[in-house]
């Protein structure tokens, strides 16, 4: 018999210490700045985007999670966000950090950690490879190699949590975060692990990020990037007593790539809705679209076609694009909506009146036509 | 649902050249691809031996992959070019058209973006406080077409997904030096559970640039010795001095068994097991008792539902570093116990092809599969006097013909990220 999967709310890091519930329930807005102030964007011809906003996370203290000096020496802030959010999420649900080979670690990582240092370039005084070589060999930080390696964050999280089980880190966009959640779900369902720490972090916002994704963003007319990290824990056994909140059950999940008529975006979304219909005793409380900032018109059309009277919204409209953090962040939002019995219609939150158990559908879009969904809901004691 | 998974195609771009035949012929004969090397324009770089691929030679065989218009990206790093060519070779080897393969997925690892030397040198022109901003503004003139600065690290995965019109899952995995093995393992599970019917798996990587190699030197991981010349890579030897870099790509077509049968394809072997683990230890060293290595191998054996003494050959991670080779050898002893004294053979093909870093698990899986196919274990070369803590049969010097039913391939990455793969005879 396949295991059931329970998901517990975890920690999310957003700019200015805002929490997802502040944004979605209390209309708090993430403060974003126009990053066209960067010199590189001063000449409009250099940037096709009309608007580029960024919301920035502060670097984070590692003290609260008891990190040793080596963590700071082998990471930049992008990894530190991930480590802090991951370790504190695990600690909230697992009292000790003993070695646990029944626990797995599944991450969505940004592209690379150490990517924004002017120091790396402005030193170059002489335009030769020999100078470059000499300079690098004498000025490199001794542990630079580990800083460059984005999976170093996984190693630190493993050490600080005692997680030594199956693991996988995907990178670098929204699909990376959803692949992490879905891979963990399969491993839980199949009994490879009993517990999982899952989540992701966004790539730090720098000119390098713009360079790497310039092609990817060609079809966008505006861009709102938000630095974030977000985690959940997953378990094959319920961790929280049945009547308390902040724990939900995962019912269905899917990932693939849309291509052609039979696996079109609308076919996938229709299929996801059909899956919800199989849970007759449940009401579909909410649909959250993640990673669709550039396809909202298409989603509007599909939702009209589906014609279901259901609350739905785009996560990015409220908090910007968070890359590999997006899927776990949306999952935390979904748990929060179930907890508070609230639905979001577009931009508007309203209380839900139902005596039925509730479901939330997350539909996630990633790079190069990747799509996935997760269907979560109240724990089902009758199944 | 536990469907049978087989390897039905292999493509490889290696320092020996293009294709599987030259790769297997060389490694089974103990031929080293490691030669004297320096970054262009540098005379005294401390990493002075490597197994590299001549890009211009590759371009003459596959000119289309060196044209910008062939890709969706403005810029494509060499590791991605290697990977895309290897994928084409894998499909050709499998005699499969992408249209023949339902729910085709991609699962690859290609490391992290690199900045090539030419681009870094060009950056000298923007010596100022806002260097990065200027870099963006002047990107078209400053950044080499083969620079990672203009590449996301998932380019190999996304280009392959687009090129082959995939409808299965697409994974870009980062797991340090275990990344390609994790990519193979995750895809194997994906087919086994019915999520995909076929997946192009493996990886491509290249660290032949000053920025990354100098970081490996600073870490103390790369060998800077000149003592043994091109016999520098000496896994398990008492005089080993660190990893020797290599580059290339290997892509396998993993396929559900029935899918291969339906289209009349060939089968190299079955894929039977995958294990992964974390050390929960220092980021700078493997766990001294090989905790993660033991767990990784044990999980793969459990997953394959075989006994540890069924394994006839282990393609070791065998990096030629002080720490890895001892910890890996002792971990193998801990898992395989008395079987180590009987017929278990272990070799490190890195002794010939160098360390392909993020993609290293892919050519090593290929070596293990070919050993199974030919019933012949490739050697560990340059091993003259084993470290006293390395007590296994390392198939020293030349290949050994033997009877193999199951083989295992290890990849143990920086920071204690581990993966083991098991393949079995058809």
XYZ file of N, CA and C in Angstrom, chain B residues 7 9-14 20 23 27 83 86 107-110 156 176-185 200-205 248-253 315-317 349-350 353-370 409-411 419 421 423:
204
model
N 18.918 0.362 -20.612
C 19.716 1.346 -21.353
C 19.689 0.929 -22.814
N 20.533 3.237 -25.523
C 21.402 4.031 -26.400
C 22.440 4.786 -25.587
N 23.609 4.961 -26.166
C 24.685 5.682 -25.472
C 25.366 6.623 -26.461
N 25.550 7.854 -26.027
C 26.319 8.816 -26.830
C 27.370 9.465 -25.949
N 28.549 9.639 -26.484
C 29.598 10.219 -25.653
C 30.542 11.089 -26.497
N 30.859 12.233 -25.930
C 31.879 13.128 -26.504
C 32.979 13.215 -25.456
N 34.130 12.670 -25.786
C 35.187 12.549 -24.778
C 36.506 13.067 -25.344
N 31.043 6.169 -28.870
C 31.261 5.139 -27.863
C 32.440 4.225 -28.206
N 35.758 5.611 -27.249
C 35.838 5.732 -25.783
C 36.151 4.375 -25.160
N 39.564 3.213 -23.120
C 39.625 2.942 -21.667
C 39.828 1.454 -21.384
N 27.119 18.137 -24.591
C 25.922 17.405 -24.158
C 24.913 17.233 -25.280
N 26.210 14.659 -27.646
C 26.116 13.320 -27.038
C 24.680 12.803 -27.074
N 16.871 14.333 -18.163
C 17.387 14.446 -16.792
C 18.906 14.535 -16.874
N 19.408 15.741 -16.729
C 20.844 15.948 -16.931
C 21.431 16.844 -15.843
N 22.741 16.783 -15.772
C 23.477 17.676 -14.890
C 24.605 18.294 -15.702
N 24.720 19.591 -15.624
C 25.830 20.226 -16.349
C 26.489 21.303 -15.492
N 21.354 22.882 -21.099
C 21.393 21.553 -21.716
C 20.015 20.889 -21.628
N 26.739 18.581 -7.168
C 28.204 18.581 -7.163
C 28.702 17.478 -8.105
N 29.707 16.702 -7.687
C 30.274 15.685 -8.585
C 29.391 14.439 -8.671
N 28.324 14.404 -7.891
C 27.375 13.289 -7.989
C 26.190 13.657 -8.872
N 26.209 14.839 -9.448
C 25.032 15.346 -10.148
C 24.564 14.478 -11.300
N 25.479 14.037 -12.145
C 25.053 13.245 -13.306
C 24.503 11.893 -12.861
N 25.104 11.304 -11.849
C 24.578 10.019 -11.352
C 23.203 10.221 -10.727
N 23.020 11.344 -10.038
C 21.679 11.620 -9.500
C 20.686 11.820 -10.635
N 21.127 12.485 -11.695
C 20.232 12.696 -12.839
C 19.807 11.359 -13.444
N 20.761 10.432 -13.538
C 20.445 9.099 -14.079
C 19.496 8.373 -13.125
N 19.788 8.466 -11.836
C 18.976 7.756 -10.835
C 17.552 8.269 -10.761
N 16.371 10.905 -21.750
C 17.787 11.139 -22.066
C 18.455 11.616 -20.781
N 19.469 10.878 -20.345
C 20.052 11.152 -19.024
C 21.568 11.298 -19.127
N 22.142 11.938 -18.135
C 23.597 12.033 -18.068
C 24.048 13.441 -17.779
N 25.096 13.863 -18.477
C 25.580 15.215 -18.209
C 26.732 15.598 -19.089
N 27.026 16.877 -19.077
C 28.183 17.416 -19.784
C 28.790 18.502 -18.924
N 30.083 18.535 -18.851
C 30.708 19.596 -18.050
C 32.113 19.870 -18.555
N 33.841 16.716 -20.993
C 33.105 15.930 -21.969
C 31.662 15.757 -21.558
N 30.967 14.938 -22.323
C 29.561 14.667 -22.014
C 29.238 13.234 -22.375
N 28.399 12.633 -21.572
C 27.857 11.309 -21.900
C 26.360 11.351 -21.643
N 25.616 10.916 -22.632
C 24.156 10.870 -22.500
C 23.701 9.452 -22.829
N 22.847 8.916 -21.969
C 22.288 7.579 -22.175
C 20.797 7.718 -22.467
N 20.286 6.812 -23.252
C 18.830 6.740 -23.384
C 18.352 5.633 -22.460
N 32.692 0.693 -10.629
C 33.423 1.822 -11.188
C 33.450 2.875 -10.087
N 34.623 3.024 -9.468
C 34.742 3.871 -8.285
C 34.725 5.348 -8.648
N 34.367 6.167 -7.662
C 34.505 7.613 -7.868
C 35.994 7.920 -8.036
N 38.146 4.859 -13.724
C 38.445 5.278 -15.096
C 38.881 6.741 -15.146
N 38.736 7.443 -14.018
C 39.281 8.817 -13.971
C 40.793 8.808 -14.194
N 40.598 9.364 -17.990
C 39.821 10.465 -18.603
C 39.776 11.709 -17.730
N 40.360 11.656 -16.550
C 40.302 12.798 -15.642
C 38.922 12.933 -15.015
N 38.754 14.030 -14.286
C 37.513 14.249 -13.539
C 36.629 15.228 -14.295
N 35.493 14.755 -14.755
C 34.588 15.610 -15.519
C 33.638 16.362 -14.579
N 33.981 16.445 -13.347
C 33.282 17.230 -12.314
C 31.782 16.896 -12.288
N 30.898 17.835 -12.624
C 29.464 17.580 -12.460
C 28.972 16.424 -13.322
N 29.602 16.223 -14.462
C 29.111 15.170 -15.361
C 29.858 13.854 -15.172
N 30.761 13.780 -14.212
C 31.649 12.613 -14.126
C 30.897 11.285 -13.994
N 29.750 11.301 -13.355
C 28.998 10.058 -13.189
C 28.532 9.459 -14.497
N 28.387 10.293 -15.523
C 27.838 9.797 -16.796
C 28.839 8.937 -17.560
N 30.068 9.411 -17.827
C 31.014 8.522 -18.528
C 31.365 7.294 -17.692
N 31.297 7.453 -16.380
C 31.637 6.310 -15.527
C 30.518 5.266 -15.531
N 29.273 5.731 -15.638
C 28.171 4.781 -15.828
C 28.344 4.059 -17.164
N 28.761 4.810 -18.179
C 29.000 4.198 -19.502
C 30.106 3.143 -19.392
N 31.178 3.468 -18.681
C 32.275 2.504 -18.517
C 31.781 1.235 -17.824
N 30.943 1.411 -16.804
C 30.412 0.251 -16.082
C 29.514 -0.596 -16.981
N 28.695 0.086 -17.775
C 27.776 -0.627 -18.682
C 28.568 -1.394 -19.754
N 29.593 -0.770 -20.274
C 30.401 -1.430 -21.303
C 31.196 -2.599 -20.712
N 28.193 1.806 -10.096
C 28.996 3.004 -10.364
C 28.772 4.022 -9.249
N 29.868 4.477 -8.648
C 29.787 5.424 -7.530
C 30.111 6.846 -7.961
N 29.411 7.801 -7.363
C 29.775 9.219 -7.509
C 29.606 9.878 -6.144
N 25.871 9.306 -4.760
C 24.914 8.550 -5.575
C 25.584 7.277 -6.077
N 24.750 3.785 -8.686
C 23.868 3.229 -9.711
C 24.203 1.759 -9.914
N 23.632 -1.565 -12.569
C 23.182 -2.071 -13.862
C 23.346 -3.586 -13.875
